[in-house]
Amino acid sequence: LQEVNWSKEKFIDMMENIITNKNSVRLTKDEGWYSEGEMKSELGWSSQRIAGAKAVCQGMDGYTRLNLYDKVTEYWVTVRERGSREQLHETEQRTTSKSKADAPVEIDGKTFDDVSAYKARAGVIPADKDDNKTKDDAAKAQNKDHLRKFMESVLKTVTKLKQLKRDISTNYTEASGEKSVKLLAEHIGKLEKEYDTLQEEVASGENSGFDGAWWSGASAKMKISTFVCSCASATEVKVRKDKPFLEKLADDDDGEKPRKRPRTDGSSKNNHGKGDANGGSDGTKSDRRPKKSKKEKKDVAKPKRK
C-alpha cells in the first residue's frame, strides 16, 4: 500500500511482472483399473505377467475391486512408468484485482474422496495420519529411553553395594562384619536378577516395536524392581550406620591386616613386654644381661692407681 502512495484503488488493481526459472524432474505413472481379460486384450500382457499383477494386487489393501456394472474383479495396475526432466524460463505479466467476496466458497466434504483413495494406493500418507505416526514413534522412543535409564540406576545401586561389601570384607574382622556382608550379598543377588528380567523386556520390545502392550508389561516389572531397589538402598544405609561399630583389622609389619585372635596366656595389655631382670614376661630366661650401676661403670673406665 505504501508503494502506491496509500491509494486503495491502485492497491486493489495492480500489474505484476513475474520472471521464473525452473528445473523440474517429473515422474509419470500410467495406472488404472483392469480386469484379467482387459489386461490380456487391451494391454497385451502375457499370462505370466497377468498372474504376477493379480498376486501383487491381492496382497495389498485397496488394489482390487468389483466393477460397478458387471461385478467383474478389477485390479489397480501400473501400465508404464515414465520420467522427464525440464528446464523452464517464464516471463509473465498479470493484473490482479481484489474485491470483497459476497459469500464463502462451499465445498462438499465428499468431493475429494476419490483423490484420497488414490493417495492411499500411491503410498501418500495423509497429514493427520503422519502426525499420529510421528507422535506414536516419539512415545515409543521415550518409553525405551525411560527403561534404559532405569536399568542404569539399578546397575549403580548394585555397584555401590558391591563396593561396600568389599570394604567390610577387607578391612573388618570376619566376626563383626559377617552379618553385614551376608545381608549385602543377598540384596546384590536380588538386584542382579531384576536387571536380567529388565534385559529380557528390552529384547521383547525390540521384537514388538516397543508398542503400548509391551510398555504395560515393562512398566509393571519396573514397579517391582523399584521396590527391590528401595529395600537394597535402605539396607545400604543401615550397614553404613553400623559400620563405625565394627572391629577393624590391625596392620602388621608387612602392611597386611591379620585377623585378631583373643589372648590365651592371661596376660594383660598393661604388662606386655615386662618381666623380671633375668626373664621375659612368660617366665622364660632372657638373653639380656642386667644393666650395670654407675659405680661399676666408673670402676671399669678408671682403674685405681697403685
PDB file of C-alpha atoms in Angstrom:
ATOM      1  CA  LEU A   1       0.000   0.000   0.000  1.00  0.00           C
ATOM      2  CA  GLN A   2       2.906   2.319   0.703  1.00  0.00           C
ATOM      3  CA  GLU A   3       4.297   1.704  -2.804  1.00  0.00           C
ATOM      4  CA  VAL A   4       1.135   3.181  -4.358  1.00  0.00           C
ATOM      5  CA  ASN A   5       1.118   6.207  -2.019  1.00  0.00           C
ATOM      6  CA  TRP A   6      -1.585   4.756   0.211  1.00  0.00           C
ATOM      7  CA  SER A   7      -4.131   4.639  -2.619  1.00  0.00           C
ATOM      8  CA  LYS A   8      -6.567   1.785  -2.010  1.00  0.00           C
ATOM      9  CA  GLU A   9      -7.852   1.853  -5.625  1.00  0.00           C
ATOM     10  CA  LYS A  10      -4.345   1.425  -7.062  1.00  0.00           C
ATOM     11  CA  PHE A  11      -3.518  -1.159  -4.439  1.00  0.00           C
ATOM     12  CA  ILE A  12      -6.501  -3.319  -5.416  1.00  0.00           C
ATOM     13  CA  ASP A  13      -5.741  -3.051  -9.155  1.00  0.00           C
ATOM     14  CA  MET A  14      -2.038  -3.647  -9.792  1.00  0.00           C
ATOM     15  CA  MET A  15       0.125  -5.134 -12.538  1.00  0.00           C
ATOM     16  CA  GLU A  16       2.884  -7.601 -11.733  1.00  0.00           C
ATOM     17  CA  ASN A  17       5.842  -8.701 -13.845  1.00  0.00           C
ATOM     18  CA  ILE A  18       6.995 -12.211 -12.910  1.00  0.00           C
ATOM     19  CA  ILE A  19      10.114 -13.954 -14.230  1.00  0.00           C
ATOM     20  CA  THR A  20      10.506 -17.609 -13.304  1.00  0.00           C
ATOM     21  CA  ASN A  21      13.404 -20.023 -13.864  1.00  0.00           C
ATOM     22  CA  LYS A  22      12.681 -23.686 -13.080  1.00  0.00           C
ATOM     23  CA  ASN A  23      14.456 -27.013 -13.168  1.00  0.00           C
ATOM     24  CA  SER A  24      11.999 -29.863 -12.740  1.00  0.00           C
ATOM     25  CA  VAL A  25      12.064 -33.645 -12.722  1.00  0.00           C
ATOM     26  CA  ARG A  26       8.759 -35.361 -13.393  1.00  0.00           C
ATOM     27  CA  LEU A  27       7.815 -38.983 -12.794  1.00  0.00           C
ATOM     28  CA  THR A  28       4.655 -40.145 -14.526  1.00  0.00           C
ATOM     29  CA  LYS A  29       2.871 -43.423 -13.805  1.00  0.00           C
ATOM     30  CA  ASP A  30       0.177 -44.690 -16.159  1.00  0.00           C
ATOM     31  CA  GLU A  31      -2.148 -46.607 -13.819  1.00  0.00           C
ATOM     32  CA  GLY A  32      -5.720 -47.815 -13.922  1.00  0.00           C
ATOM     33  CA  TRP A  33      -8.343 -50.454 -13.162  1.00  0.00           C
ATOM     34  CA  TYR A  34      -8.122 -53.502 -15.435  1.00  0.00           C
ATOM     35  CA  SER A  35      -9.816 -56.881 -15.317  1.00  0.00           C
ATOM     36  CA  GLU A  36      -7.914 -60.025 -16.206  1.00  0.00           C
ATOM     37  CA  GLY A  37      -9.453 -60.034 -19.693  1.00  0.00           C
ATOM     38  CA  GLU A  38      -8.639 -56.340 -20.233  1.00  0.00           C
ATOM     39  CA  MET A  39      -5.029 -56.913 -19.214  1.00  0.00           C
ATOM     40  CA  LYS A  40      -4.806 -59.530 -21.948  1.00  0.00           C
ATOM     41  CA  SER A  41      -6.815 -57.752 -24.671  1.00  0.00           C
ATOM     42  CA  GLU A  42      -6.025 -54.054 -24.099  1.00  0.00           C
ATOM     43  CA  LEU A  43      -2.568 -54.200 -22.579  1.00  0.00           C
ATOM     44  CA  GLY A  44      -1.398 -57.296 -24.445  1.00  0.00           C
ATOM     45  CA  TRP A  45       0.157 -58.800 -21.315  1.00  0.00           C
ATOM     46  CA  SER A  46       1.293 -62.409 -21.127  1.00  0.00           C
ATOM     47  CA  SER A  47      -0.321 -64.916 -18.788  1.00  0.00           C
ATOM     48  CA  GLN A  48       2.756 -64.815 -16.544  1.00  0.00           C
ATOM     49  CA  ARG A  49       2.611 -61.012 -16.139  1.00  0.00           C
ATOM     50  CA  ILE A  50      -1.141 -61.101 -15.506  1.00  0.00           C
ATOM     51  CA  ALA A  51      -0.672 -63.729 -12.777  1.00  0.00           C
ATOM     52  CA  GLY A  52       2.065 -61.615 -11.176  1.00  0.00           C
ATOM     53  CA  ALA A  53      -0.069 -58.450 -11.249  1.00  0.00           C
ATOM     54  CA  LYS A  54      -3.014 -60.297  -9.657  1.00  0.00           C
ATOM     55  CA  ALA A  55      -0.793 -61.686  -6.869  1.00  0.00           C
ATOM     56  CA  VAL A  56       0.621 -58.239  -6.038  1.00  0.00           C
ATOM     57  CA  CYS A  57      -2.788 -56.512  -6.037  1.00  0.00           C
ATOM     58  CA  GLN A  58      -4.437 -59.224  -3.938  1.00  0.00           C
ATOM     59  CA  GLY A  59      -1.738 -58.806  -1.288  1.00  0.00           C
ATOM     60  CA  MET A  60      -2.381 -55.036  -0.871  1.00  0.00           C
ATOM     61  CA  ASP A  61      -5.385 -53.196   0.523  1.00  0.00           C
ATOM     62  CA  GLY A  62      -7.358 -51.089  -1.967  1.00  0.00           C
ATOM     63  CA  TYR A  63      -5.844 -52.621  -5.098  1.00  0.00           C
ATOM     64  CA  THR A  64      -8.804 -54.826  -6.056  1.00  0.00           C
ATOM     65  CA  ARG A  65     -12.487 -54.043  -6.553  1.00  0.00           C
ATOM     66  CA  LEU A  66     -15.643 -55.324  -8.246  1.00  0.00           C
ATOM     67  CA  ASN A  67     -16.747 -53.462 -11.342  1.00  0.00           C
ATOM     68  CA  LEU A  68     -19.780 -51.293 -10.635  1.00  0.00           C
ATOM     69  CA  TYR A  69     -21.734 -52.680 -13.579  1.00  0.00           C
ATOM     70  CA  ASP A  70     -20.870 -56.322 -14.187  1.00  0.00           C
ATOM     71  CA  LYS A  71     -19.225 -57.209 -10.804  1.00  0.00           C
ATOM     72  CA  VAL A  72     -16.063 -58.458 -12.533  1.00  0.00           C
ATOM     73  CA  THR A  73     -12.933 -58.280 -10.365  1.00  0.00           C
ATOM     74  CA  GLU A  74     -10.608 -55.475 -11.411  1.00  0.00           C
ATOM     75  CA  TYR A  75      -7.012 -54.786 -10.388  1.00  0.00           C
ATOM     76  CA  TRP A  76      -5.193 -51.472  -9.971  1.00  0.00           C
ATOM     77  CA  VAL A  77      -2.059 -51.949 -12.077  1.00  0.00           C
ATOM     78  CA  THR A  78       0.785 -49.753 -13.282  1.00  0.00           C
ATOM     79  CA  VAL A  79       0.933 -49.992 -17.073  1.00  0.00           C
ATOM     80  CA  ARG A  80       4.019 -47.854 -17.574  1.00  0.00           C
ATOM     81  CA  GLU A  81       6.270 -45.548 -15.579  1.00  0.00           C
ATOM     82  CA  ARG A  82       7.962 -42.645 -17.332  1.00  0.00           C
ATOM     83  CA  GLY A  83      10.278 -39.856 -16.241  1.00  0.00           C
ATOM     84  CA  SER A  84      11.156 -36.477 -17.701  1.00  0.00           C
ATOM     85  CA  ARG A  85      13.425 -33.517 -16.927  1.00  0.00           C
ATOM     86  CA  GLU A  86      12.577 -29.928 -17.812  1.00  0.00           C
ATOM     87  CA  GLN A  87      14.321 -26.572 -17.737  1.00  0.00           C
ATOM     88  CA  LEU A  88      11.912 -23.670 -17.964  1.00  0.00           C
ATOM     89  CA  HIS A  89      12.225 -19.916 -18.278  1.00  0.00           C
ATOM     90  CA  GLU A  90       8.972 -17.969 -17.995  1.00  0.00           C
ATOM     91  CA  THR A  91       8.124 -14.307 -18.246  1.00  0.00           C
ATOM     92  CA  GLU A  92       4.661 -13.434 -17.056  1.00  0.00           C
ATOM     93  CA  GLN A  93       2.725 -10.216 -16.789  1.00  0.00           C
ATOM     94  CA  ARG A  94      -0.540 -10.167 -14.921  1.00  0.00           C
ATOM     95  CA  THR A  95      -3.003  -7.786 -13.425  1.00  0.00           C
ATOM     96  CA  THR A  96      -4.609  -8.579 -10.110  1.00  0.00           C
ATOM     97  CA  SER A  97      -7.868  -7.209  -8.919  1.00  0.00           C
ATOM     98  CA  LYS A  98      -9.267  -7.760  -5.466  1.00  0.00           C
ATOM     99  CA  SER A  99     -12.832  -7.462  -4.316  1.00  0.00           C
ATOM    100  CA  LYS A 100     -14.819  -8.499  -1.312  1.00  0.00           C
ATOM    101  CA  ALA A 101     -16.443 -11.953  -1.593  1.00  0.00           C
ATOM    102  CA  ASP A 102     -20.219 -11.990  -1.319  1.00  0.00           C
ATOM    103  CA  ALA A 103     -20.273 -15.453   0.319  1.00  0.00           C
ATOM    104  CA  PRO A 104     -17.695 -18.082   1.310  1.00  0.00           C
ATOM    105  CA  VAL A 105     -16.985 -20.893  -1.136  1.00  0.00           C
ATOM    106  CA  GLU A 106     -18.657 -24.131  -0.090  1.00  0.00           C
ATOM    107  CA  ILE A 107     -17.052 -27.476  -0.963  1.00  0.00           C
ATOM    108  CA  ASP A 108     -18.801 -30.787  -0.438  1.00  0.00           C
ATOM    109  CA  GLY A 109     -16.987 -32.979   2.088  1.00  0.00           C
ATOM    110  CA  LYS A 110     -17.001 -35.943  -0.311  1.00  0.00           C
ATOM    111  CA  THR A 111     -15.552 -34.015  -3.248  1.00  0.00           C
ATOM    112  CA  PHE A 112     -12.019 -35.361  -2.768  1.00  0.00           C
ATOM    113  CA  ASP A 113     -12.847 -38.925  -1.673  1.00  0.00           C
ATOM    114  CA  ASP A 114     -11.521 -40.374  -4.938  1.00  0.00           C
ATOM    115  CA  VAL A 115      -8.318 -38.348  -4.592  1.00  0.00           C
ATOM    116  CA  SER A 116      -7.812 -39.607  -1.023  1.00  0.00           C
ATOM    117  CA  ALA A 117      -8.279 -43.219  -2.170  1.00  0.00           C
ATOM    118  CA  TYR A 118      -5.738 -42.681  -4.940  1.00  0.00           C
ATOM    119  CA  LYS A 119      -3.253 -41.149  -2.496  1.00  0.00           C
ATOM    120  CA  ALA A 120      -3.611 -44.207  -0.291  1.00  0.00           C
ATOM    121  CA  ARG A 121      -2.854 -46.523  -3.222  1.00  0.00           C
ATOM    122  CA  ALA A 122       0.105 -44.357  -4.232  1.00  0.00           C
ATOM    123  CA  GLY A 123       1.582 -44.640  -0.734  1.00  0.00           C
ATOM    124  CA  VAL A 124       0.972 -40.989   0.209  1.00  0.00           C
ATOM    125  CA  ILE A 125       0.169 -40.781   3.936  1.00  0.00           C
ATOM    126  CA  PRO A 126      -2.411 -38.114   4.891  1.00  0.00           C
ATOM    127  CA  ALA A 127      -1.103 -35.366   7.143  1.00  0.00           C
ATOM    128  CA  ASP A 128      -3.190 -36.355  10.159  1.00  0.00           C
ATOM    129  CA  LYS A 129      -2.063 -39.984   9.975  1.00  0.00           C
ATOM    130  CA  ASP A 130       1.524 -38.869   9.511  1.00  0.00           C
ATOM    131  CA  ASP A 131       1.293 -36.706  12.652  1.00  0.00           C
ATOM    132  CA  ASN A 132      -0.188 -39.594  14.624  1.00  0.00           C
ATOM    133  CA  LYS A 133       2.608 -41.875  13.454  1.00  0.00           C
ATOM    134  CA  THR A 134       5.224 -39.300  14.489  1.00  0.00           C
ATOM    135  CA  LYS A 135       3.673 -38.953  17.956  1.00  0.00           C
ATOM    136  CA  ASP A 136       3.487 -42.735  18.323  1.00  0.00           C
ATOM    137  CA  ASP A 137       7.148 -43.129  17.346  1.00  0.00           C
ATOM    138  CA  ALA A 138       8.138 -40.408  19.829  1.00  0.00           C
ATOM    139  CA  ALA A 139       6.210 -42.169  22.624  1.00  0.00           C
ATOM    140  CA  LYS A 140       7.900 -45.497  21.821  1.00  0.00           C
ATOM    141  CA  ALA A 141      11.359 -43.872  21.853  1.00  0.00           C
ATOM    142  CA  GLN A 142      10.562 -42.181  25.180  1.00  0.00           C
ATOM    143  CA  ASN A 143       9.452 -45.474  26.764  1.00  0.00           C
ATOM    144  CA  LYS A 144      12.589 -47.234  25.562  1.00  0.00           C
ATOM    145  CA  ASP A 145      14.827 -44.447  26.918  1.00  0.00           C
ATOM    146  CA  HIS A 146      12.970 -44.492  30.248  1.00  0.00           C
ATOM    147  CA  LEU A 147      13.634 -48.217  30.644  1.00  0.00           C
ATOM    148  CA  ARG A 148      17.304 -47.786  29.692  1.00  0.00           C
ATOM    149  CA  LYS A 149      17.843 -45.080  32.329  1.00  0.00           C
ATOM    150  CA  PHE A 150      16.053 -47.164  34.960  1.00  0.00           C
ATOM    151  CA  MET A 151      18.336 -50.118  34.228  1.00  0.00           C
ATOM    152  CA  GLU A 152      21.372 -47.854  34.610  1.00  0.00           C
ATOM    153  CA  SER A 153      20.129 -46.808  38.063  1.00  0.00           C
ATOM    154  CA  VAL A 154      19.785 -50.486  39.056  1.00  0.00           C
ATOM    155  CA  LEU A 155      23.399 -51.127  37.999  1.00  0.00           C
ATOM    156  CA  LYS A 156      24.607 -48.114  40.019  1.00  0.00           C
ATOM    157  CA  THR A 157      22.890 -49.487  43.107  1.00  0.00           C
ATOM    158  CA  VAL A 158      24.497 -52.903  42.555  1.00  0.00           C
ATOM    159  CA  THR A 159      27.933 -51.271  42.202  1.00  0.00           C
ATOM    160  CA  LYS A 160      27.533 -49.305  45.457  1.00  0.00           C
ATOM    161  CA  LEU A 161      26.519 -52.426  47.386  1.00  0.00           C
ATOM    162  CA  LYS A 162      29.439 -54.433  45.976  1.00  0.00           C
ATOM    163  CA  GLN A 163      31.920 -51.719  46.958  1.00  0.00           C
ATOM    164  CA  LEU A 164      30.521 -51.586  50.494  1.00  0.00           C
ATOM    165  CA  LYS A 165      30.622 -55.384  50.766  1.00  0.00           C
ATOM    166  CA  ARG A 166      34.250 -55.463  49.586  1.00  0.00           C
ATOM    167  CA  ASP A 167      35.209 -52.744  52.084  1.00  0.00           C
ATOM    168  CA  ILE A 168      33.760 -54.631  55.049  1.00  0.00           C
ATOM    169  CA  SER A 169      35.226 -57.977  53.925  1.00  0.00           C
ATOM    170  CA  THR A 170      38.710 -56.473  53.518  1.00  0.00           C
ATOM    171  CA  ASN A 171      39.046 -54.031  56.419  1.00  0.00           C
ATOM    172  CA  TYR A 172      36.957 -55.518  59.243  1.00  0.00           C
ATOM    173  CA  THR A 173      37.046 -58.722  61.214  1.00  0.00           C
ATOM    174  CA  GLU A 174      35.020 -61.625  59.980  1.00  0.00           C
ATOM    175  CA  ALA A 175      33.150 -61.997  63.267  1.00  0.00           C
ATOM    176  CA  SER A 176      31.921 -58.401  63.367  1.00  0.00           C
ATOM    177  CA  GLY A 177      31.201 -57.945  59.626  1.00  0.00           C
ATOM    178  CA  GLU A 178      29.790 -61.370  58.741  1.00  0.00           C
ATOM    179  CA  LYS A 179      26.149 -60.352  59.172  1.00  0.00           C
ATOM    180  CA  SER A 180      26.513 -57.183  57.084  1.00  0.00           C
ATOM    181  CA  VAL A 181      28.348 -58.982  54.268  1.00  0.00           C
ATOM    182  CA  LYS A 182      25.703 -61.691  54.122  1.00  0.00           C
ATOM    183  CA  LEU A 183      22.884 -59.119  54.010  1.00  0.00           C
ATOM    184  CA  LEU A 184      24.553 -57.123  51.238  1.00  0.00           C
ATOM    185  CA  ALA A 185      25.208 -60.256  49.166  1.00  0.00           C
ATOM    186  CA  GLU A 186      21.520 -61.187  49.422  1.00  0.00           C
ATOM    187  CA  HIS A 187      20.361 -57.821  48.055  1.00  0.00           C
ATOM    188  CA  ILE A 188      23.018 -57.831  45.316  1.00  0.00           C
ATOM    189  CA  GLY A 189      21.644 -61.151  44.077  1.00  0.00           C
ATOM    190  CA  LYS A 190      18.078 -59.821  44.030  1.00  0.00           C
ATOM    191  CA  LEU A 191      19.079 -56.710  42.093  1.00  0.00           C
ATOM    192  CA  GLU A 192      21.038 -58.690  39.505  1.00  0.00           C
ATOM    193  CA  LYS A 193      18.005 -60.933  38.997  1.00  0.00           C
ATOM    194  CA  GLU A 194      15.791 -57.873  38.427  1.00  0.00           C
ATOM    195  CA  TYR A 195      18.304 -56.480  35.943  1.00  0.00           C
ATOM    196  CA  ASP A 196      18.223 -59.729  33.945  1.00  0.00           C
ATOM    197  CA  THR A 197      14.411 -59.547  33.877  1.00  0.00           C
ATOM    198  CA  LEU A 198      14.506 -55.997  32.529  1.00  0.00           C
ATOM    199  CA  GLN A 199      17.073 -57.034  29.925  1.00  0.00           C
ATOM    200  CA  GLU A 200      14.591 -59.634  28.691  1.00  0.00           C
ATOM    201  CA  GLU A 201      11.974 -56.872  28.414  1.00  0.00           C
ATOM    202  CA  VAL A 202      14.322 -54.900  26.157  1.00  0.00           C
ATOM    203  CA  ALA A 203      14.675 -57.906  23.839  1.00  0.00           C
ATOM    204  CA  SER A 204      10.896 -58.348  23.845  1.00  0.00           C
ATOM    205  CA  GLY A 205      10.430 -54.676  22.966  1.00  0.00           C
ATOM    206  CA  GLU A 206      12.790 -54.989  20.006  1.00  0.00           C
ATOM    207  CA  ASN A 207      10.550 -57.731  18.610  1.00  0.00           C
ATOM    208  CA  SER A 208       7.245 -55.932  19.279  1.00  0.00           C
ATOM    209  CA  GLY A 209       8.403 -52.458  18.263  1.00  0.00           C
ATOM    210  CA  PHE A 210       8.047 -51.084  21.815  1.00  0.00           C
ATOM    211  CA  ASP A 211       4.277 -50.764  21.384  1.00  0.00           C
ATOM    212  CA  GLY A 212       1.704 -49.957  24.056  1.00  0.00           C
ATOM    213  CA  ALA A 213       1.101 -53.571  25.070  1.00  0.00           C
ATOM    214  CA  TRP A 214       4.834 -54.069  25.626  1.00  0.00           C
ATOM    215  CA  TRP A 215       5.075 -50.900  27.722  1.00  0.00           C
ATOM    216  CA  SER A 216       2.241 -52.063  30.002  1.00  0.00           C
ATOM    217  CA  GLY A 217       4.163 -55.248  30.863  1.00  0.00           C
ATOM    218  CA  ALA A 218       7.527 -53.479  31.134  1.00  0.00           C
ATOM    219  CA  SER A 219       6.210 -50.743  33.439  1.00  0.00           C
ATOM    220  CA  ALA A 220       4.657 -53.366  35.749  1.00  0.00           C
ATOM    221  CA  LYS A 221       8.036 -55.124  36.091  1.00  0.00           C
ATOM    222  CA  MET A 222       9.762 -51.784  36.654  1.00  0.00           C
ATOM    223  CA  LYS A 223       7.482 -51.175  39.650  1.00  0.00           C
ATOM    224  CA  ILE A 224       8.598 -54.491  41.160  1.00  0.00           C
ATOM    225  CA  SER A 225      12.240 -53.621  40.517  1.00  0.00           C
ATOM    226  CA  THR A 226      11.718 -50.210  42.117  1.00  0.00           C
ATOM    227  CA  PHE A 227      10.566 -51.875  45.344  1.00  0.00           C
ATOM    228  CA  VAL A 228      13.606 -54.200  45.318  1.00  0.00           C
ATOM    229  CA  CYS A 229      15.936 -51.192  44.777  1.00  0.00           C
ATOM    230  CA  SER A 230      14.309 -49.339  47.663  1.00  0.00           C
ATOM    231  CA  CYS A 231      14.889 -52.274  50.027  1.00  0.00           C
ATOM    232  CA  ALA A 232      18.513 -52.564  48.891  1.00  0.00           C
ATOM    233  CA  SER A 233      19.122 -48.836  49.407  1.00  0.00           C
ATOM    234  CA  ALA A 234      17.611 -48.996  52.899  1.00  0.00           C
ATOM    235  CA  THR A 235      19.930 -51.909  53.740  1.00  0.00           C
ATOM    236  CA  GLU A 236      22.917 -49.932  52.466  1.00  0.00           C
ATOM    237  CA  VAL A 237      22.056 -47.002  54.745  1.00  0.00           C
ATOM    238  CA  LYS A 238      21.694 -49.330  57.754  1.00  0.00           C
ATOM    239  CA  VAL A 239      25.028 -51.067  57.116  1.00  0.00           C
ATOM    240  CA  ARG A 240      26.837 -47.739  56.744  1.00  0.00           C
ATOM    241  CA  LYS A 241      25.380 -46.574  60.066  1.00  0.00           C
ATOM    242  CA  ASP A 242      26.570 -49.784  61.778  1.00  0.00           C
ATOM    243  CA  LYS A 243      29.985 -49.630  60.144  1.00  0.00           C
ATOM    244  CA  PRO A 244      31.675 -47.435  62.834  1.00  0.00           C
ATOM    245  CA  PHE A 245      30.828 -50.084  65.445  1.00  0.00           C
ATOM    246  CA  LEU A 246      32.569 -52.932  63.580  1.00  0.00           C
ATOM    247  CA  GLU A 247      36.014 -54.129  64.660  1.00  0.00           C
ATOM    248  CA  LYS A 248      38.780 -53.104  62.268  1.00  0.00           C
ATOM    249  CA  LEU A 249      41.755 -55.243  61.322  1.00  0.00           C
ATOM    250  CA  ALA A 250      45.164 -54.016  62.582  1.00  0.00           C
ATOM    251  CA  ASP A 251      48.103 -53.585  60.161  1.00  0.00           C
ATOM    252  CA  ASP A 252      51.192 -55.804  60.716  1.00  0.00           C
ATOM    253  CA  ASP A 253      54.799 -55.007  59.755  1.00  0.00           C
ATOM    254  CA  ASP A 254      54.267 -56.218  56.175  1.00  0.00           C
ATOM    255  CA  GLY A 255      51.248 -53.978  55.627  1.00  0.00           C
ATOM    256  CA  GLU A 256      48.784 -56.849  55.785  1.00  0.00           C
ATOM    257  CA  LYS A 257      45.738 -56.942  58.052  1.00  0.00           C
ATOM    258  CA  PRO A 258      45.795 -60.165  60.098  1.00  0.00           C
ATOM    259  CA  ARG A 259      42.713 -61.451  61.850  1.00  0.00           C
ATOM    260  CA  LYS A 260      42.577 -60.599  65.558  1.00  0.00           C
ATOM    261  CA  ARG A 261      42.595 -63.514  67.967  1.00  0.00           C
ATOM    262  CA  PRO A 262      41.738 -63.490  71.708  1.00  0.00           C
ATOM    263  CA  ARG A 263      44.640 -63.748  74.211  1.00  0.00           C
ATOM    264  CA  THR A 264      45.280 -67.215  75.674  1.00  0.00           C
ATOM    265  CA  ASP A 265      48.164 -66.513  78.140  1.00  0.00           C
ATOM    266  CA  GLY A 266      46.054 -64.483  80.555  1.00  0.00           C
ATOM    267  CA  SER A 267      48.418 -61.529  80.359  1.00  0.00           C
ATOM    268  CA  SER A 268      47.033 -58.058  80.151  1.00  0.00           C
ATOM    269  CA  LYS A 269      47.917 -55.286  77.747  1.00  0.00           C
ATOM    270  CA  ASN A 270      49.487 -53.169  80.516  1.00  0.00           C
ATOM    271  CA  ASN A 271      52.291 -55.605  81.455  1.00  0.00           C
ATOM    272  CA  HIS A 272      53.095 -56.682  77.885  1.00  0.00           C
ATOM    273  CA  GLY A 273      56.866 -56.850  77.370  1.00  0.00           C
ATOM    274  CA  LYS A 274      57.699 -56.583  81.110  1.00  0.00           C
ATOM    275  CA  GLY A 275      59.275 -59.324  83.227  1.00  0.00           C
ATOM    276  CA  ASP A 276      61.905 -59.908  85.817  1.00  0.00           C
ATOM    277  CA  ALA A 277      65.526 -58.992  85.333  1.00  0.00           C
ATOM    278  CA  ASN A 278      66.513 -62.450  84.124  1.00  0.00           C
ATOM    279  CA  GLY A 279      63.497 -63.479  82.134  1.00  0.00           C
ATOM    280  CA  GLY A 280      60.690 -62.475  79.840  1.00  0.00           C
ATOM    281  CA  SER A 281      57.067 -61.928  80.631  1.00  0.00           C
ATOM    282  CA  ASP A 282      56.255 -65.618  80.023  1.00  0.00           C
ATOM    283  CA  GLY A 283      58.775 -66.827  82.633  1.00  0.00           C
ATOM    284  CA  THR A 284      61.425 -67.937  80.141  1.00  0.00           C
ATOM    285  CA  LYS A 285      65.067 -66.971  80.642  1.00  0.00           C
ATOM    286  CA  SER A 286      66.146 -63.883  78.802  1.00  0.00           C
ATOM    287  CA  ASP A 287      69.473 -63.412  76.974  1.00  0.00           C
ATOM    288  CA  ARG A 288      69.735 -59.804  78.058  1.00  0.00           C
ATOM    289  CA  ARG A 289      72.373 -59.032  80.705  1.00  0.00           C
ATOM    290  CA  PRO A 290      71.401 -56.867  83.709  1.00  0.00           C
ATOM    291  CA  LYS A 291      72.414 -53.232  83.471  1.00  0.00           C
ATOM    292  CA  LYS A 292      75.498 -52.096  85.431  1.00  0.00           C
ATOM    293  CA  SER A 293      75.272 -49.393  88.025  1.00  0.00           C
ATOM    294  CA  LYS A 294      77.034 -46.032  87.630  1.00  0.00           C
ATOM    295  CA  LYS A 295      79.693 -47.012  90.172  1.00  0.00           C
ATOM    296  CA  GLU A 296      80.550 -50.188  88.344  1.00  0.00           C
ATOM    297  CA  LYS A 297      80.825 -48.301  85.059  1.00  0.00           C
ATOM    298  CA  LYS A 298      83.201 -45.765  86.724  1.00  0.00           C
ATOM    299  CA  ASP A 299      85.423 -48.521  88.124  1.00  0.00           C
ATOM    300  CA  VAL A 300      85.689 -50.149  84.717  1.00  0.00           C
ATOM    301  CA  ALA A 301      86.508 -46.940  82.954  1.00  0.00           C
ATOM    302  CA  LYS A 302      89.129 -45.681  85.507  1.00  0.00           C
ATOM    303  CA  PRO A 303      91.048 -48.411  87.317  1.00  0.00           C
ATOM    304  CA  LYS A 304      92.567 -47.479  90.691  1.00  0.00           C
ATOM    305  CA  ARG A 305      96.257 -46.487  90.790  1.00  0.00           C
ATOM    306  CA  LYS A 306      98.636 -48.488  92.917  1.00  0.00           C
TER     307      LYS A 306
END
